[in-house]
């Protein structure tokens, strides 16, 4: 039960709710004139504030978002299942995505902190209402806590009083049906399937209308037209496959192709060997530049610093060693020059060979490309690939067209099957439907009197479900 609605705005008059029927009216006194009406007294605003505090999304044109109220905080106190003390809900338009709950009943905190207030998101607050007030099993269920709440707190501006089964004028009857089934204790799964079936029927009708458009017709088309076009393309593909299977290239062209492949292999091998020889040539030229005569003059100065005199025998041995090293250096330099000359001749020869092979290969390729036989085969293969791609596209379009044309029959069959399941389910829940009908008649008699109410036999009561658009037969 609601207890009170307050605000930190001094202009706001606290509204307190009591047990039983509560009426909010504007007072008229003996001093009131004809222009002093009860309109604009805040009755609709109170309903809007209740929705705001009970998790409605923030709307720029809502009463709580007005410039004069935007910075103020509103507070609702109400009884809550399982709580000995009333729950206090606080929310402000400055932070519309957050709600303060005292105590925190979202169960997001440890149990030891339940007695403290907590600021939670509006999504968590909405889920808490679905769970505790309407016994929704899990988040993301077919029903909406906000929609269920709107059946009890209706908005005039949204058209909530125009029809008893809708909470706002633009509400889908199938969406309302799902939430009403939850309120009445009926099978929500059947109602959700009915809603899905209705959406499929609406989509099918839109596609049927779109298929009449010339541009869309080229994308999908009609199954009868596509079937004939597919037959013609399949025949064309078969002819091309037979031509390619029986196509024979003249033997001379095959020999030329093999020779061209061999030339290509030899050219690649020559390039690899040439890269190795050029690297070796570079290393040898660098070695020639680094060749130097042995220098033993440092020994003479070293012995003088030690006050030692070299004898003639020692000097003669130094001369022999020097002559030997000079001979080795000259021989190495001669060998390097000879190897460098050989590599240069080899590189020049390979370059000439590669050039000659390249010219021969170019001539062979020109012969193959201009000979006609290979071009004919390539043309046939290209035409076959193009027709196969076109055929695959036509088959996809044909499947889509068939699905579109068959969907009407499938939807009608599913609808009839679903209606039978609903009839069986209602019969199994006869106790619930009997209780709902009895309560309706009881409340109607209390409101309008015995003479203005026609008695409805409880056993014959059935909720009338909206049927998908385009279906001719009625639903249970």
Coordinates of C-alpha atoms in Angstrom, one line a residue:
X1 CA 0.0 0.0 0.0
X2 CA 1.1 3.6 -0.7
X3 CA 1.8 5.6 2.4
X4 CA 2.9 9.1 1.3
X5 CA 4.3 11.3 -1.5
X6 CA 6.5 14.2 -0.5
X7 CA 9.1 16.6 -1.9
X8 CA 11.8 18.9 -0.6
X9 CA 10.0 21.7 -2.6
X10 CA 8.2 23.9 -0.1
X11 CA 5.4 24.5 -2.6
X12 CA 4.6 20.8 -2.7
X13 CA 1.8 19.6 -0.5
X14 CA 2.4 16.2 1.1
X15 CA 0.0 13.5 0.0
X16 CA -0.9 10.8 2.4
X17 CA -2.7 7.6 1.5
X18 CA -5.0 5.6 3.7
X19 CA -6.5 2.2 3.6
X20 CA -9.4 1.7 1.2
X21 CA -10.5 4.2 -1.5
X22 CA -8.4 7.4 -1.8
X23 CA -9.8 10.4 -3.7
X24 CA -7.8 13.4 -4.7
X25 CA -10.0 16.5 -5.4
X26 CA -9.6 20.2 -5.5
X27 CA -11.6 22.2 -3.0
X28 CA -14.2 24.7 -4.0
X29 CA -15.6 27.1 -1.4
X30 CA -18.4 29.6 -1.3
X31 CA -15.9 32.2 -2.5
X32 CA -15.0 30.3 -5.6
X33 CA -16.0 31.8 -8.9
X34 CA -17.1 30.1 -12.1
X35 CA -13.5 30.3 -13.4
X36 CA -12.2 28.5 -10.3
X37 CA -12.4 24.9 -11.6
X38 CA -10.8 21.7 -10.4
X39 CA -8.5 21.5 -13.4
X40 CA -4.8 22.1 -13.0
X41 CA -4.9 21.2 -9.3
X42 CA -2.1 18.5 -9.7
X43 CA -4.1 15.3 -9.9
X44 CA -2.4 14.1 -13.1
X45 CA 0.9 15.4 -11.9
X46 CA 0.7 13.2 -8.8
X47 CA 0.2 10.1 -11.1
X48 CA 3.2 11.2 -13.2
X49 CA 5.3 11.5 -10.0
X50 CA 4.3 8.1 -8.8
X51 CA 5.5 6.6 -12.1
X52 CA 8.7 8.6 -11.9
X53 CA 9.4 7.2 -8.4
X54 CA 8.4 3.7 -9.5
X55 CA 11.1 3.5 -12.3
X56 CA 9.7 5.3 -15.3
X57 CA 12.3 6.4 -17.8
X58 CA 13.3 10.1 -17.8
X59 CA 11.3 12.1 -20.3
X60 CA 12.3 15.7 -21.3
X61 CA 8.6 16.8 -21.3
X62 CA 7.6 15.1 -18.1
X63 CA 6.4 17.1 -15.2
X64 CA 9.4 16.2 -13.0
X65 CA 11.7 17.5 -15.7
X66 CA 10.2 21.0 -15.7
X67 CA 12.6 23.8 -15.0
X68 CA 11.0 24.6 -11.7
X69 CA 11.1 21.1 -10.5
X70 CA 14.3 19.7 -12.0
X71 CA 16.5 20.4 -9.0
X72 CA 14.1 19.1 -6.4
X73 CA 13.9 15.6 -4.9
X74 CA 10.7 13.5 -4.6
X75 CA 10.1 10.8 -2.1
X76 CA 7.6 8.0 -2.0
X77 CA 6.9 5.8 1.1
X78 CA 5.1 2.5 0.5
X79 CA 4.7 -1.0 2.0
X80 CA 7.0 -3.7 0.6
X81 CA 6.6 -7.5 0.7
X82 CA 8.8 -9.0 3.4
X83 CA 9.7 -5.7 5.0
X84 CA 8.3 -4.9 8.5
X85 CA 8.8 -1.1 7.9
X86 CA 7.7 0.9 4.9
X87 CA 10.2 1.3 2.0
X88 CA 11.2 4.9 1.1
X89 CA 12.1 5.7 -2.6
X90 CA 13.9 8.9 -3.4
X91 CA 14.6 10.2 -6.9
X92 CA 15.5 13.5 -8.6
X93 CA 15.5 14.6 -12.2
X94 CA 19.1 15.8 -11.8
X95 CA 20.2 12.1 -11.5
X96 CA 17.3 10.3 -13.3
X97 CA 19.2 7.0 -13.7
X98 CA 19.7 6.5 -10.0
X99 CA 17.2 5.8 -7.2
X100 CA 17.8 5.8 -3.5
X101 CA 16.1 2.9 -1.6
X102 CA 15.8 2.8 2.2
X103 CA 16.2 0.0 3.0
X104 CA 18.0 -1.6 0.0
X105 CA 15.6 -4.3 -1.2
X106 CA 17.5 -5.1 -4.5
X107 CA 19.6 -7.7 -2.6
X108 CA 22.7 -6.5 -4.4
X109 CA 24.4 -6.0 -1.0
X110 CA 25.2 -8.5 1.8
X111 CA 22.3 -9.2 4.1
X112 CA 24.0 -7.4 6.9
X113 CA 23.6 -4.1 5.1
X114 CA 19.9 -4.4 4.2
X115 CA 18.9 -2.0 6.9
X116 CA 20.9 0.8 5.3
X117 CA 19.8 3.1 2.4
X118 CA 21.5 2.5 -0.9
X119 CA 21.6 4.2 -4.3
X120 CA 20.8 1.8 -7.1
X121 CA 20.2 2.0 -10.8
X122 CA 16.7 2.4 -12.2
X123 CA 17.2 -1.0 -14.0
X124 CA 17.9 -2.7 -10.6
X125 CA 14.9 -0.9 -9.1
X126 CA 12.6 -2.1 -11.9
X127 CA 13.8 -5.7 -11.5
X128 CA 13.2 -5.5 -7.8
X129 CA 9.6 -4.5 -8.5
X130 CA 9.1 -7.3 -11.0
X131 CA 10.6 -9.8 -8.6
X132 CA 8.8 -8.8 -5.4
X133 CA 5.6 -7.3 -6.6
X134 CA 4.8 -9.4 -9.6
X135 CA 6.8 -12.6 -8.9
X136 CA 8.7 -12.5 -12.1
X137 CA 11.1 -15.5 -12.1
X138 CA 14.1 -13.9 -13.8
X139 CA 15.4 -10.8 -15.4
X140 CA 14.8 -10.5 -19.2
X141 CA 11.4 -12.3 -18.9
X142 CA 8.6 -11.9 -21.4
X143 CA 6.7 -9.5 -19.1
X144 CA 7.7 -6.0 -18.1
X145 CA 7.3 -4.7 -14.6
X146 CA 6.7 -1.2 -15.8
X147 CA 3.9 -2.4 -18.0
X148 CA 2.4 -4.4 -15.2
X149 CA 2.5 -1.4 -13.0
X150 CA 0.9 0.8 -15.6
X151 CA -2.3 -1.4 -15.5
X152 CA -2.7 -0.2 -11.8
X153 CA -1.5 3.4 -12.2
X154 CA -2.9 4.7 -15.5
X155 CA -2.0 8.0 -17.2
X156 CA -4.7 10.2 -18.8
X157 CA -2.3 11.9 -21.1
X158 CA -1.0 8.5 -22.4
X159 CA -4.5 7.3 -23.1
X160 CA -4.5 4.8 -20.3
X161 CA -8.2 5.1 -19.7
X162 CA -9.3 4.6 -23.3
X163 CA -9.3 0.8 -23.2
X164 CA -9.2 -1.5 -20.2
X165 CA -6.6 -3.8 -21.8
X166 CA -4.1 -1.1 -22.8
X167 CA -2.0 1.1 -20.6
X168 CA -1.3 3.6 -23.4
X169 CA -2.9 4.4 -26.8
X170 CA 0.0 3.0 -29.0
X171 CA 0.5 -0.2 -27.0
X172 CA 0.5 -3.3 -29.1
X173 CA -2.5 -5.6 -28.1
X174 CA -0.2 -8.6 -28.2
X175 CA 2.3 -6.9 -25.8
X176 CA -0.6 -6.1 -23.5
X177 CA -1.9 -9.6 -23.8
X178 CA 1.4 -11.1 -22.5
X179 CA 1.4 -8.9 -19.5
X180 CA -2.3 -9.5 -18.7
X181 CA -1.7 -13.3 -18.9
X182 CA 0.9 -12.9 -16.2
X183 CA -1.5 -10.8 -14.0
X184 CA -4.3 -13.4 -14.5
X185 CA -2.0 -16.3 -13.8
X186 CA -2.3 -17.7 -17.3
X187 CA 0.4 -19.2 -19.5
X188 CA 2.7 -16.4 -20.5
X189 CA 4.7 -18.6 -22.8
X190 CA 1.6 -19.2 -25.1
X191 CA 0.9 -15.5 -25.2
X192 CA 4.6 -14.7 -26.0
X193 CA 4.4 -17.2 -28.9
X194 CA 1.2 -15.6 -30.1
X195 CA 3.0 -12.2 -30.1
X196 CA 5.9 -13.6 -32.0
X197 CA 3.5 -15.1 -34.5
X198 CA 1.8 -11.8 -35.0
X199 CA 5.1 -10.0 -35.6
X200 CA 6.0 -12.6 -38.2
X201 CA 2.7 -12.1 -39.9
X202 CA 3.2 -8.3 -39.9
X203 CA 6.7 -8.7 -41.4
X204 CA 5.4 -11.1 -44.0
X205 CA 2.7 -8.6 -45.2
X206 CA 5.3 -5.9 -45.5
X207 CA 7.6 -8.2 -47.5
X208 CA 4.6 -9.1 -49.8
X209 CA 3.9 -5.4 -50.4
X210 CA 7.6 -4.7 -51.0
X211 CA 7.9 -7.5 -53.5
X212 CA 5.4 -5.7 -55.7
X213 CA 7.9 -2.8 -56.1
X214 CA 10.0 -3.1 -59.4
X215 CA 13.3 -2.6 -57.6
X216 CA 12.6 -5.1 -54.8
X217 CA 11.2 -7.6 -57.4
X218 CA 14.6 -7.7 -59.0
X219 CA 16.2 -8.6 -55.6
X220 CA 13.7 -11.3 -54.7
X221 CA 11.1 -11.9 -57.4
X222 CA 8.4 -14.5 -57.7
X223 CA 9.0 -18.2 -57.4
X224 CA 7.3 -19.0 -60.7
X225 CA 9.4 -16.6 -62.7
X226 CA 12.6 -17.6 -61.0
X227 CA 11.9 -21.3 -61.5
X228 CA 11.9 -20.8 -65.3
X229 CA 15.0 -18.6 -65.2
X230 CA 16.9 -21.2 -63.1
X231 CA 16.0 -23.9 -65.7
X232 CA 17.5 -21.9 -68.5
X233 CA 20.7 -21.1 -66.6
X234 CA 21.1 -24.7 -65.5
X235 CA 20.9 -25.8 -69.2
X236 CA 23.5 -23.2 -70.1
X237 CA 25.9 -24.4 -67.4
X238 CA 25.5 -28.0 -68.5
X239 CA 26.4 -27.0 -72.1
X240 CA 29.5 -25.1 -70.9
X241 CA 30.7 -28.0 -68.8
X242 CA 30.4 -30.4 -71.7
X243 CA 32.4 -28.1 -74.0
X244 CA 35.1 -27.7 -71.4
X245 CA 35.2 -31.5 -70.7
X246 CA 35.6 -32.2 -74.4
X247 CA 38.0 -29.4 -75.1
X248 CA 41.5 -30.5 -76.3
X249 CA 44.5 -28.2 -76.7
X250 CA 46.6 -28.9 -79.8
X251 CA 49.7 -31.0 -78.8
X252 CA 52.1 -28.3 -80.1
X253 CA 50.6 -25.8 -77.7
X254 CA 51.2 -28.2 -74.8
X255 CA 54.8 -28.7 -75.8
X256 CA 55.3 -24.9 -75.9
X257 CA 53.8 -24.6 -72.5
X258 CA 56.1 -27.2 -71.0
X259 CA 59.1 -25.5 -72.6
X260 CA 58.0 -22.1 -71.3
X261 CA 57.7 -23.6 -67.8
X262 CA 61.2 -25.1 -68.0
X263 CA 62.6 -21.8 -69.2
X264 CA 61.0 -20.1 -66.2
X265 CA 62.6 -22.6 -63.9
X266 CA 66.1 -22.1 -65.4
X267 CA 65.8 -18.3 -65.2
X268 CA 64.9 -18.5 -61.5
X269 CA 67.9 -20.9 -60.9
X270 CA 70.3 -18.5 -62.8
X271 CA 69.1 -15.6 -60.7
X272 CA 69.7 -17.5 -57.5
X273 CA 73.2 -18.5 -58.5
X274 CA 74.0 -15.0 -59.7
X275 CA 73.1 -13.6 -56.3
X276 CA 75.6 -16.0 -54.6
X277 CA 78.4 -15.2 -57.1
X278 CA 78.0 -11.5 -56.7
X279 CA 78.3 -11.9 -53.0
X280 CA 81.5 -13.9 -53.4
X281 CA 82.9 -11.4 -55.8
X282 CA 82.3 -8.6 -53.3
X283 CA 84.1 -10.5 -50.6
X284 CA 87.1 -11.2 -52.7
X285 CA 87.5 -7.6 -53.9
X286 CA 87.4 -6.6 -50.3
X287 CA 90.1 -9.2 -49.4
X288 CA 92.4 -7.8 -52.2
X289 CA 92.1 -4.3 -50.7
X290 CA 93.1 -5.7 -47.3
X291 CA 96.4 -7.5 -48.5
X292 CA 99.5 -5.9 -46.9
X293 CA 103.3 -6.7 -46.9
X294 CA 104.7 -8.0 -43.5
X295 CA 106.6 -5.3 -41.6
X296 CA 109.3 -6.4 -39.1
X297 CA 111.0 -3.0 -38.6
X298 CA 109.5 -2.8 -35.1
X299 CA 111.8 -5.6 -34.0
X300 CA 114.9 -3.5 -34.6
X301 CA 113.7 -0.6 -32.4
X302 CA 112.5 -3.1 -29.8
X303 CA 115.9 -4.7 -29.4
X304 CA 117.6 -1.3 -29.3
X305 CA 115.4 -0.3 -26.4
X306 CA 116.5 -3.4 -24.6
X307 CA 120.2 -2.6 -25.3
X308 CA 120.6 -5.8 -27.3
X309 CA 122.5 -6.2 -30.5
X310 CA 121.3 -8.6 -33.2
X311 CA 123.9 -10.8 -34.7
X312 CA 124.3 -11.4 -38.5
X313 CA 122.8 -14.9 -38.1
X314 CA 119.7 -13.5 -36.6
X315 CA 119.4 -10.8 -39.2
X316 CA 119.8 -13.4 -42.0
X317 CA 117.0 -15.5 -40.5
X318 CA 114.7 -12.4 -40.4
X319 CA 115.5 -11.8 -44.1
X320 CA 114.5 -15.4 -44.9
X321 CA 111.2 -15.1 -43.1
X322 CA 110.5 -11.8 -44.7
X323 CA 111.1 -13.2 -48.2
X324 CA 108.8 -16.2 -47.4
X325 CA 106.0 -13.9 -46.3
X326 CA 106.3 -11.7 -49.3
X327 CA 106.0 -14.8 -51.5
X328 CA 102.9 -15.9 -49.7
X329 CA 101.3 -12.5 -50.1
X330 CA 102.0 -12.3 -53.8
X331 CA 100.7 -15.8 -54.4
X332 CA 97.4 -15.0 -52.5
X333 CA 97.0 -11.7 -54.3
X334 CA 97.5 -13.5 -57.6
X335 CA 95.0 -16.2 -56.7
X336 CA 92.4 -13.6 -55.7
X337 CA 92.8 -11.7 -58.9
X338 CA 92.4 -14.9 -60.9
X339 CA 89.2 -15.9 -59.0
X340 CA 87.8 -12.3 -59.4
X341 CA 88.3 -12.5 -63.1
X342 CA 86.7 -15.9 -63.2
X343 CA 83.6 -14.7 -61.3
X344 CA 83.2 -11.7 -63.5
X345 CA 83.4 -13.8 -66.6
X346 CA 80.8 -16.3 -65.1
X347 CA 78.5 -13.4 -64.2
X348 CA 78.7 -11.9 -67.7
X349 CA 78.0 -15.3 -69.2
X350 CA 75.0 -16.0 -66.9
X351 CA 73.6 -12.5 -67.7
X352 CA 73.8 -13.3 -71.4
X353 CA 72.3 -16.7 -70.9
X354 CA 69.5 -15.3 -68.7
X355 CA 68.8 -12.6 -71.3
X356 CA 68.6 -15.2 -74.1
X357 CA 66.3 -17.5 -72.1
X358 CA 64.1 -14.5 -71.2
X359 CA 63.7 -13.6 -74.9
X360 CA 62.9 -17.2 -75.7
X361 CA 60.3 -17.4 -72.9
X362 CA 58.7 -14.1 -74.0
X363 CA 58.4 -15.5 -77.5
X364 CA 56.8 -18.7 -76.3
X365 CA 54.3 -16.9 -74.1
X366 CA 53.4 -14.6 -77.0
X367 CA 52.8 -17.7 -79.1
X368 CA 50.6 -19.2 -76.4
X369 CA 48.5 -16.1 -75.9
X370 CA 48.1 -15.3 -79.6
X371 CA 47.6 -18.9 -80.7
X372 CA 43.8 -19.0 -80.0
X373 CA 43.4 -22.4 -78.3
X374 CA 44.4 -21.3 -74.8
X375 CA 42.3 -18.1 -75.1
X376 CA 39.2 -20.2 -76.1
X377 CA 39.6 -22.5 -73.1
X378 CA 40.0 -19.5 -70.8
X379 CA 36.9 -17.9 -72.2
X380 CA 34.9 -21.0 -71.7
X381 CA 36.1 -21.3 -68.1
X382 CA 35.3 -17.7 -67.4
X383 CA 31.8 -18.0 -68.9
X384 CA 31.2 -21.1 -66.8
X385 CA 32.2 -19.4 -63.6
X386 CA 30.0 -16.4 -64.3
X387 CA 26.9 -18.6 -65.1
X388 CA 27.5 -20.7 -62.0
X389 CA 27.6 -17.6 -59.8
X390 CA 24.4 -16.3 -61.5
X391 CA 22.7 -19.7 -60.9
X392 CA 23.7 -19.7 -57.2
X393 CA 22.2 -16.2 -56.8
X394 CA 19.0 -17.3 -58.5
X395 CA 18.7 -20.3 -56.2
X396 CA 19.0 -18.1 -53.1
X397 CA 16.4 -15.7 -54.5
X398 CA 14.1 -18.7 -55.3
X399 CA 14.5 -20.0 -51.7
X400 CA 13.6 -16.6 -50.3
X401 CA 10.6 -16.3 -52.6
X402 CA 9.4 -19.7 -51.7
X403 CA 9.8 -19.0 -48.0
X404 CA 7.9 -15.8 -48.3
X405 CA 5.1 -17.4 -50.2
X406 CA 4.9 -20.4 -47.8
X407 CA 5.2 -18.3 -44.7
X408 CA 1.4 -17.4 -44.9
X409 CA 0.5 -21.1 -44.8
X410 CA 3.0 -21.8 -42.0
X411 CA 1.8 -18.9 -39.9
X412 CA -1.8 -20.0 -40.3
X413 CA -1.0 -23.5 -39.3
X414 CA 1.0 -22.4 -36.3
X415 CA -1.8 -20.0 -35.3
X416 CA -4.4 -22.8 -35.4
X417 CA -2.1 -25.1 -33.4
X418 CA -1.5 -22.3 -30.9
X419 CA -5.2 -21.6 -30.5
X420 CA -5.8 -25.3 -29.6
X421 CA -3.1 -25.1 -27.0
X422 CA -4.6 -22.0 -25.6
X423 CA -8.1 -23.6 -25.3
X424 CA -6.6 -26.6 -23.5
X425 CA -4.6 -24.4 -21.2
X426 CA -7.7 -22.3 -20.3
X427 CA -9.6 -25.5 -19.5
X428 CA -6.8 -26.6 -17.2
X429 CA -6.9 -23.2 -15.5
X430 CA -10.6 -23.1 -15.1
X431 CA -10.3 -22.3 -11.4
X432 CA -8.3 -19.1 -12.1
X433 CA -10.7 -17.9 -14.8
X434 CA -13.7 -18.6 -12.6
X435 CA -12.2 -16.5 -9.8
X436 CA -11.3 -13.6 -12.2
X437 CA -14.8 -13.6 -13.6
X438 CA -16.4 -13.7 -10.1
X439 CA -14.2 -10.8 -8.9
X440 CA -15.1 -8.7 -11.9
X441 CA -18.8 -9.2 -11.4
X442 CA -18.5 -8.5 -7.6
X443 CA -16.6 -5.2 -8.2
X444 CA -19.0 -4.2 -11.0
X445 CA -22.0 -4.6 -8.7
X446 CA -20.4 -2.6 -6.0
X447 CA -19.6 0.2 -8.4
X448 CA -22.7 0.4 -10.5
X449 CA -25.4 -1.5 -8.6
X450 CA -27.3 -4.6 -9.2
X451 CA -29.6 -3.3 -11.8
X452 CA -26.9 -2.0 -14.2
X453 CA -24.7 -5.1 -14.2
X454 CA -25.5 -8.1 -16.4
X455 CA -24.3 -11.4 -14.8
X456 CA -21.6 -13.2 -16.7
X457 CA -21.5 -17.0 -16.2
X458 CA -18.1 -17.6 -14.7
X459 CA -17.6 -21.0 -16.4
X460 CA -18.0 -19.4 -19.8
X461 CA -15.5 -16.7 -19.3
X462 CA -12.6 -16.7 -21.7
X463 CA -10.0 -13.9 -22.3
X464 CA -10.3 -12.7 -25.8
X465 CA -6.9 -12.7 -27.4
X466 CA -6.0 -10.4 -30.2
X467 CA -5.3 -12.3 -33.4
X468 CA -2.5 -11.6 -35.8
X469 CA -3.3 -9.2 -38.5
X470 CA -4.5 -10.8 -41.7
X471 CA -6.1 -13.9 -40.0
X472 CA -9.7 -14.4 -40.7
X473 CA -10.7 -16.7 -37.9
X474 CA -11.1 -15.7 -34.3
X475 CA -8.9 -16.6 -31.4
X476 CA -10.1 -18.2 -28.2

